mmCIF file of C-alpha atoms in Angstrom:
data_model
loop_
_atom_site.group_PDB
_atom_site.id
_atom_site.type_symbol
_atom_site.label_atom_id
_atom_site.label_comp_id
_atom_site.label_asym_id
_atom_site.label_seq_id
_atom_site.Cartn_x
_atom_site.Cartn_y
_atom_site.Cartn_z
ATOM 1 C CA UNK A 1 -41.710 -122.187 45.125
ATOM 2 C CA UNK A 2 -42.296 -125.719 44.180
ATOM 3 C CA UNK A 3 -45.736 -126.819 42.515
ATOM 4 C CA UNK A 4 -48.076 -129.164 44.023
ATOM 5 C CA UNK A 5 -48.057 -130.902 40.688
ATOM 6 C CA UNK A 6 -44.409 -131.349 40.470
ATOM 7 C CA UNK A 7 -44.983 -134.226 43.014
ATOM 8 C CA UNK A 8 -46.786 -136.233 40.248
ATOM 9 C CA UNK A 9 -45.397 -137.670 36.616
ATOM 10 C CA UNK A 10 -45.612 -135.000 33.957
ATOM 11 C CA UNK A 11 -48.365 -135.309 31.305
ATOM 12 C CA UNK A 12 -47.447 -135.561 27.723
ATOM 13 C CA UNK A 13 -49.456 -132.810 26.296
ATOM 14 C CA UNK A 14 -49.938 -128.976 28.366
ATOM 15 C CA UNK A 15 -52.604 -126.869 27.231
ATOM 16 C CA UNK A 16 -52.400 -122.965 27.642
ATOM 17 C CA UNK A 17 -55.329 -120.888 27.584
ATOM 18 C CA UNK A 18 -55.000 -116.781 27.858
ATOM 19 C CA UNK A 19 -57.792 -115.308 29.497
ATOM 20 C CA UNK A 20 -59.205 -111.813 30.635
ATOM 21 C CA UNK A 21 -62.438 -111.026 32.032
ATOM 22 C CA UNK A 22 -64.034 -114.342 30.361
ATOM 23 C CA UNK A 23 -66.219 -115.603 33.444
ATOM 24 C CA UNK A 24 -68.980 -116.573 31.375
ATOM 25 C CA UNK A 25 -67.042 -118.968 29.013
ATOM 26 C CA UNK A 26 -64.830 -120.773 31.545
ATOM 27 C CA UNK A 27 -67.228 -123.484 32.464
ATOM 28 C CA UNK A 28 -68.036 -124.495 29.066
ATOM 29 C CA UNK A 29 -64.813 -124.246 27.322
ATOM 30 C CA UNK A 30 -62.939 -126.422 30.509
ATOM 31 C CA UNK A 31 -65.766 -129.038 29.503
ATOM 32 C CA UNK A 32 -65.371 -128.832 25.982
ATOM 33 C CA UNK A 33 -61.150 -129.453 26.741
ATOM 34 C CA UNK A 34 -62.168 -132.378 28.544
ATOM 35 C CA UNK A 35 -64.386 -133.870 25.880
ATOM 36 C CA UNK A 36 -61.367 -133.175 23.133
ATOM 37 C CA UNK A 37 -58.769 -134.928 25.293
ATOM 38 C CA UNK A 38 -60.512 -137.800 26.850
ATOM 39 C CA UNK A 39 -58.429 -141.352 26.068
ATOM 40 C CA UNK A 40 -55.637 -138.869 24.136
ATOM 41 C CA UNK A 41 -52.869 -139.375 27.413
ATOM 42 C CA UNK A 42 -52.045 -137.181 30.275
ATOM 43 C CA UNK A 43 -52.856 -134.198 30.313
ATOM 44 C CA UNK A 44 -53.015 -130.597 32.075
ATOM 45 C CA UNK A 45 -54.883 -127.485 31.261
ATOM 46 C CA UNK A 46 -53.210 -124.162 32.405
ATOM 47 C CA UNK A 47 -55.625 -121.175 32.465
ATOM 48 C CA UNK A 48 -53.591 -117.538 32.749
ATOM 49 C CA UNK A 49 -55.986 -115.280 34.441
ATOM 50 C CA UNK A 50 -54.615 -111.816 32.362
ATOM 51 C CA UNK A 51 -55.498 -109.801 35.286
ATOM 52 C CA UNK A 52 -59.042 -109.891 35.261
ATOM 53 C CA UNK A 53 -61.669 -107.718 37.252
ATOM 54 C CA UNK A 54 -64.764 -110.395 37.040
ATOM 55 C CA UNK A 55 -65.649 -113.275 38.407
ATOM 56 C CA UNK A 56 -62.999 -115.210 36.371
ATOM 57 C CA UNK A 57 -61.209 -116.376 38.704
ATOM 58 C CA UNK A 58 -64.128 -118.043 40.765
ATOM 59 C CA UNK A 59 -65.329 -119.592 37.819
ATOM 60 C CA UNK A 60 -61.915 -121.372 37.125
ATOM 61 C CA UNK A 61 -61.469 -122.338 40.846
ATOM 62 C CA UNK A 62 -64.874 -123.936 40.731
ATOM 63 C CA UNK A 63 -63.584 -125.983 37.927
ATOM 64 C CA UNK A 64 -60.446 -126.895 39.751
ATOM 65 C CA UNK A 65 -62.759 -128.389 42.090
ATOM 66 C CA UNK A 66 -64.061 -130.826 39.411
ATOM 67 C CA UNK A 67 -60.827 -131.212 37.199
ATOM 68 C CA UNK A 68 -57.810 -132.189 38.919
ATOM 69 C CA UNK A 69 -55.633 -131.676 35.788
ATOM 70 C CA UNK A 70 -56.974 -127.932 35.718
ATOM 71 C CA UNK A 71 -54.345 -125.547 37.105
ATOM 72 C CA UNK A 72 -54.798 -121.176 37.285
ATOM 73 C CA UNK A 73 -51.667 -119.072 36.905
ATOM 74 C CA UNK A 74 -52.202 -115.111 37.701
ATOM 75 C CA UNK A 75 -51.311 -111.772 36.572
ATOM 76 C CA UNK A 76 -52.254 -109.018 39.081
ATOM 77 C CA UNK A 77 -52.189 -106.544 36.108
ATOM 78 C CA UNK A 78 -52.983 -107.305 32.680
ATOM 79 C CA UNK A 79 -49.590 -107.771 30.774
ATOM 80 C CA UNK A 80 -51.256 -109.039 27.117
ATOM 81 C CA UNK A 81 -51.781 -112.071 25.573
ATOM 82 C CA UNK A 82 -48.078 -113.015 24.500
ATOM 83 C CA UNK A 83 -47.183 -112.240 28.483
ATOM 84 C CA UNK A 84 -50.130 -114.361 29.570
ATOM 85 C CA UNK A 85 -49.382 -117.448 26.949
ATOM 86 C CA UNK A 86 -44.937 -117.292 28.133
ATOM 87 C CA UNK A 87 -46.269 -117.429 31.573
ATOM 88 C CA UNK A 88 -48.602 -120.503 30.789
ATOM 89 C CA UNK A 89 -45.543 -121.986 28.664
ATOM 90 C CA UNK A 90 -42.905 -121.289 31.202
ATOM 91 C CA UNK A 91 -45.244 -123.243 33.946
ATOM 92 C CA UNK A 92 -46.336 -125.944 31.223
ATOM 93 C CA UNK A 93 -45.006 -129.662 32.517
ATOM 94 C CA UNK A 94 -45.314 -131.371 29.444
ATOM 95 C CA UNK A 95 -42.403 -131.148 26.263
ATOM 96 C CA UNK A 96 -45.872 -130.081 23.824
ATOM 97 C CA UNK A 97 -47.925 -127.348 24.390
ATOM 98 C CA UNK A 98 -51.317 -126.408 22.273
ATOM 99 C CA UNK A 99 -52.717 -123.230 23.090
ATOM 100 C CA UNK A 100 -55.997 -121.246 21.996
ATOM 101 C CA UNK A 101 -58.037 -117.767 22.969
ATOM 102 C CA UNK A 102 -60.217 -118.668 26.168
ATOM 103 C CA UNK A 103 -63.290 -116.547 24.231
ATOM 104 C CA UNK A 104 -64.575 -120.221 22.606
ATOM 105 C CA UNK A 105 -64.061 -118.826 18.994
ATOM 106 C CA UNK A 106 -61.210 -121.720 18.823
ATOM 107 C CA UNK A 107 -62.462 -125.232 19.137
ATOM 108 C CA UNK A 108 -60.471 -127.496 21.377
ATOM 109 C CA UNK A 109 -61.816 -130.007 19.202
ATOM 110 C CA UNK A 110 -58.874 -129.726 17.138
ATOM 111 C CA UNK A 111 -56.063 -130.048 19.680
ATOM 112 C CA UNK A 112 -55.468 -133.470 19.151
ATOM 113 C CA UNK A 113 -54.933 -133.198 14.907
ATOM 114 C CA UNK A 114 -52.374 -129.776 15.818
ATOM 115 C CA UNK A 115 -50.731 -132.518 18.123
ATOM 116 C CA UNK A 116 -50.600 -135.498 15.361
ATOM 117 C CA UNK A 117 -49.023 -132.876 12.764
ATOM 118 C CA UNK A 118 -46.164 -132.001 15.120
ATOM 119 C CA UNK A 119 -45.191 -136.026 14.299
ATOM 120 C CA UNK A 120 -42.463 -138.418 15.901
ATOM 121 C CA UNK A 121 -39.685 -137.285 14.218
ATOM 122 C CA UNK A 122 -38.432 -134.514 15.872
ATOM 123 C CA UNK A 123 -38.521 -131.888 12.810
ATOM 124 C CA UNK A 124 -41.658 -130.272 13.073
ATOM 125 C CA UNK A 125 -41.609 -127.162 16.027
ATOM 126 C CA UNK A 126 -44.916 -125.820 15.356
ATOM 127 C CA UNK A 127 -48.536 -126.590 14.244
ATOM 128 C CA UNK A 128 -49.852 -123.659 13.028
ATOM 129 C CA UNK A 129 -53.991 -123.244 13.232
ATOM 130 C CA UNK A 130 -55.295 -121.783 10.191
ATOM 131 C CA UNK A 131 -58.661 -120.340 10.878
ATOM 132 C CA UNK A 132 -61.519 -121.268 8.463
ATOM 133 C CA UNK A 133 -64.678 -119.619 7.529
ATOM 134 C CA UNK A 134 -63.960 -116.656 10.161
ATOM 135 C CA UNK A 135 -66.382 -115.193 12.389
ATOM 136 C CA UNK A 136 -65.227 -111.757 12.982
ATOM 137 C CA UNK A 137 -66.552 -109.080 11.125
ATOM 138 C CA UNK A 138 -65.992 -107.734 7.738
ATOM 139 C CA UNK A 139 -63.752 -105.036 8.315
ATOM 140 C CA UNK A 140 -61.712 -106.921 10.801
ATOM 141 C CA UNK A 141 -61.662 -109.652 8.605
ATOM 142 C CA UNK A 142 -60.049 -106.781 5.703
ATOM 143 C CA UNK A 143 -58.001 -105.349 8.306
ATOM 144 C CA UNK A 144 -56.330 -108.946 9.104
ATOM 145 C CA UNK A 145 -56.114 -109.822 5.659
ATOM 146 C CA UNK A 146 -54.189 -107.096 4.550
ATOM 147 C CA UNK A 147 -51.923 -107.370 7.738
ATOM 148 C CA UNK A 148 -51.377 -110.986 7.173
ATOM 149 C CA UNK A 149 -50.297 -109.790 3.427
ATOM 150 C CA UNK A 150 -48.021 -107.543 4.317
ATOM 151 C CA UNK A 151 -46.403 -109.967 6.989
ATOM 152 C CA UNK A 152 -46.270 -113.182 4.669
ATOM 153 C CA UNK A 153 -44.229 -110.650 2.429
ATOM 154 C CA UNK A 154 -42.170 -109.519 4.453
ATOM 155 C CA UNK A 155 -41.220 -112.669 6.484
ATOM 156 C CA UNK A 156 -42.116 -114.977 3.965
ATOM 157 C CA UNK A 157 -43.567 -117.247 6.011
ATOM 158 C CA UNK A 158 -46.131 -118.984 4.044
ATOM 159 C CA UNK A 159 -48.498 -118.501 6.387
ATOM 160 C CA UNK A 160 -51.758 -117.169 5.962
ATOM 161 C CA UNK A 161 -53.014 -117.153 9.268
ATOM 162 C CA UNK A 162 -50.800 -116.559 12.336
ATOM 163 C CA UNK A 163 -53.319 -114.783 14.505
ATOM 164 C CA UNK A 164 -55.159 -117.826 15.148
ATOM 165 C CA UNK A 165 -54.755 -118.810 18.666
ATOM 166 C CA UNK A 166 -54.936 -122.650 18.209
ATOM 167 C CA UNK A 167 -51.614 -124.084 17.931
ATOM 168 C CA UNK A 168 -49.268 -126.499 19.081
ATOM 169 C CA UNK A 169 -45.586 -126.847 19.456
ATOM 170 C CA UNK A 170 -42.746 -128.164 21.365
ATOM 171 C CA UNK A 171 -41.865 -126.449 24.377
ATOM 172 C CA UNK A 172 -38.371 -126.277 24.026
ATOM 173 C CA UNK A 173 -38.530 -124.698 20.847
ATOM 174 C CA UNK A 174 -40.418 -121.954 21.615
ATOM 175 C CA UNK A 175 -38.607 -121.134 24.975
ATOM 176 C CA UNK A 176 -35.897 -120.977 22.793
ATOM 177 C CA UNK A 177 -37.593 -117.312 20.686
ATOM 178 C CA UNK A 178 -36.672 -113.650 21.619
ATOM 179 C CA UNK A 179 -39.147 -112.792 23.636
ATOM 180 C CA UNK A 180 -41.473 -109.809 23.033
ATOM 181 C CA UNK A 181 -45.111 -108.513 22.966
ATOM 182 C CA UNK A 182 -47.249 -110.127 20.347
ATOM 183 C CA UNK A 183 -44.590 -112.931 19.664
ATOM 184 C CA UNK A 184 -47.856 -115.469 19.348
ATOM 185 C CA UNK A 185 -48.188 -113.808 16.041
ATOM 186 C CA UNK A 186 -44.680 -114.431 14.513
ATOM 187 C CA UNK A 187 -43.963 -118.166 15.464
ATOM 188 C CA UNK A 188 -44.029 -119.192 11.977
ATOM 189 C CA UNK A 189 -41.640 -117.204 10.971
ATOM 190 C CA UNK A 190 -39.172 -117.482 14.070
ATOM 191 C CA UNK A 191 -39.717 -121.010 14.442
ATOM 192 C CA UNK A 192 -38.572 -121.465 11.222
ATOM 193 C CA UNK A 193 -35.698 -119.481 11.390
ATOM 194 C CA UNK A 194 -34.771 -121.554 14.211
ATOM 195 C CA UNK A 195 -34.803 -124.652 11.643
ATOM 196 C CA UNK A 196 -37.720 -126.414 12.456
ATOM 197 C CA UNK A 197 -40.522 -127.396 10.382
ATOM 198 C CA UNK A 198 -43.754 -125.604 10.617
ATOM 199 C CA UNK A 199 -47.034 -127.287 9.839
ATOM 200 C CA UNK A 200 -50.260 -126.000 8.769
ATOM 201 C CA UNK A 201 -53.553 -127.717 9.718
ATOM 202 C CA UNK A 202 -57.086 -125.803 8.675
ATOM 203 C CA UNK A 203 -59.353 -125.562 11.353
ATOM 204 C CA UNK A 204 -63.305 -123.866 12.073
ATOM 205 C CA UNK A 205 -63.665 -120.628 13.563
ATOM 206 C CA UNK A 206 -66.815 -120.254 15.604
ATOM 207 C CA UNK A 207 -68.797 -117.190 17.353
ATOM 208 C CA UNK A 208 -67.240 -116.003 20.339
ATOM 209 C CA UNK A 209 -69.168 -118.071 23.326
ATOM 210 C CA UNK A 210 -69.622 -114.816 25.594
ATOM 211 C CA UNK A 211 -69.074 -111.422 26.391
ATOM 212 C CA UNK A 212 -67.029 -108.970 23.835
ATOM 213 C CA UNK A 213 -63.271 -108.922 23.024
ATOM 214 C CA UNK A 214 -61.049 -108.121 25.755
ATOM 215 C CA UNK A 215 -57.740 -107.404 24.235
ATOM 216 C CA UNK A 216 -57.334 -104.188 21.808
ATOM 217 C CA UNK A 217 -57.891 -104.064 18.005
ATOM 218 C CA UNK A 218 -54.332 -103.554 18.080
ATOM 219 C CA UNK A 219 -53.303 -106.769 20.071
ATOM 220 C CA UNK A 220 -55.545 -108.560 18.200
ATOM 221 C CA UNK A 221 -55.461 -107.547 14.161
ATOM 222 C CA UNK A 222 -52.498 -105.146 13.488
ATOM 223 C CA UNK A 223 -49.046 -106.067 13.732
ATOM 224 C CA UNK A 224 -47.136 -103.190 14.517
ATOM 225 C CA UNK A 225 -44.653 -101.395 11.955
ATOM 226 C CA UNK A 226 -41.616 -102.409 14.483
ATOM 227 C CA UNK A 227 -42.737 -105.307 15.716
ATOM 228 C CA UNK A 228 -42.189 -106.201 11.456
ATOM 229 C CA UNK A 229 -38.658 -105.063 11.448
ATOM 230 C CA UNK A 230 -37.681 -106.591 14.267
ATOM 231 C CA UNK A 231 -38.707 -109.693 13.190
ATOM 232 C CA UNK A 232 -37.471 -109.628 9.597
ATOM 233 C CA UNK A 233 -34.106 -108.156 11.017
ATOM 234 C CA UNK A 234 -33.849 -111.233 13.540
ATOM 235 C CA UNK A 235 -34.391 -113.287 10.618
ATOM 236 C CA UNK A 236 -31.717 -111.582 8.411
ATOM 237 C CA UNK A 237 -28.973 -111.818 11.057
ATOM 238 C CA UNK A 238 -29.523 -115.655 12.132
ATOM 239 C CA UNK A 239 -26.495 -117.777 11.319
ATOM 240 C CA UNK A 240 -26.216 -121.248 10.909
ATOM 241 C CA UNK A 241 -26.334 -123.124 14.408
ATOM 242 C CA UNK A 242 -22.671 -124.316 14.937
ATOM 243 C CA UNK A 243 -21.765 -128.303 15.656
ATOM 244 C CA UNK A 244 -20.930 -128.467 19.298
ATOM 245 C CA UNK A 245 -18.465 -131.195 20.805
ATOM 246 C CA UNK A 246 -16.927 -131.919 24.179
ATOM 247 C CA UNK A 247 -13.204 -132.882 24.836
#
């Protein structure tokens, strides 16, 4: 079924936000997208409503009534965070997509720098947030620094930070990925192997706005055993992209 924004010229830059049972922060994190983006182009905002049993989804259609370029997408079950961003991603209208976590620990403020580090050229795929000074506790700041260790040497993706929900990237290039649950957290890695560029840009972690976590310690720190594998096997049987011509 056609969208009602389809009628209208695409914006340059699509922002995806996963969210689940996050009533409280909608209103101020729409406003704080608002204040990032002013005078930076066209622009949408796609929430992904992850199947949530609050008031969620009132709170985002209350800011629909404000924001025009505000748009809800959602999941009558919850399907996970790397479900809830493809969905966003798939709907997205613009050829670069930022995302981050709808909980207000990742500040929209730097959208517009994950943006500028994806550059004209056409090489970069992926701006890669790399949270500073976290806000998470101690031992889930141990647990995610001994996953990210065991990831970066495995997949050698000279990353030190993939969890972080702020990023950026062309849309092409990540349609382009297998898909698979907790894909968000290899993008370095499989955006590389696709040939692209991958940029890192530091940004601030902050308290979560609201409420408590609402994905599982697993979704959100480990990555699991297979998941690793897969990925590392993916990346061992990639071969070089062949030179195409016609006629």
């Amino acid at each position: 079924m056609p969208s009602p924004h389809d009628a209208v010229a695409p914006p340059h830059l699509s922002v995806v936000v996963p969210v689940k049972n996050e009533a409280a922060n909608i209103a101020p994190l729409v406003a704080e997208i608002a204040a990032a983006l002013q005078g930076s182009g066209t622009f949408e905002a796609i929430f992904v409503n992850d199947g949530s049993t609050d008031g969620t989804a009132a709170a985002l259609r209350a800011e629909m009534a404000r924001y025009a370029w505000l748009r809800m997408l959602t999941h009558a079950v919850s399907t996970g965070q790397s479900a809830a961003v493809r969905s966003g991603v798939r709907a997205a209208r613009a050829p670069i997509v930022a995302t981050l976590d709808g909980d207000g620990q990742n500040d929209p403020a730097f959208i517009p720098a994950l943006v500028a580090a994806l550059g004209a050229e056409g090489k970069v795929g992926l701006a890669q947030g790399q949270r500073v000074g976290r806000k998470d506790t101690a031992f889930k700041r141990l647990q995610s620094r001994l996953a990210n260790r065991v990831r970066a040497w495995l997949l050698k993706d000279s990353t030190r930070d993939t969890g972080c929900g702020l990023k950026a990237f062309r849309r092409d290039a990540y349609l382009a990925l297998p898909y698979f649950d907790a894909l968000h957290r290899f993008m370095p890695a499989l955006v590389s192997r696709d040939g692209w560029e991958v940029a890192l840009v530091d940004v601030v972690d902050r308290p979560r706005l609201h409420g408590v976590s609402n994905y599982g310690f697993w979704n959100r720190v480990w990555v699991g055993i297979i998941d690793l594998i897969g990925v590392r096997w993916l990346i061992s049987r990639k071969r070089p992209s062949p030179t195409v011509t016609e006629g």
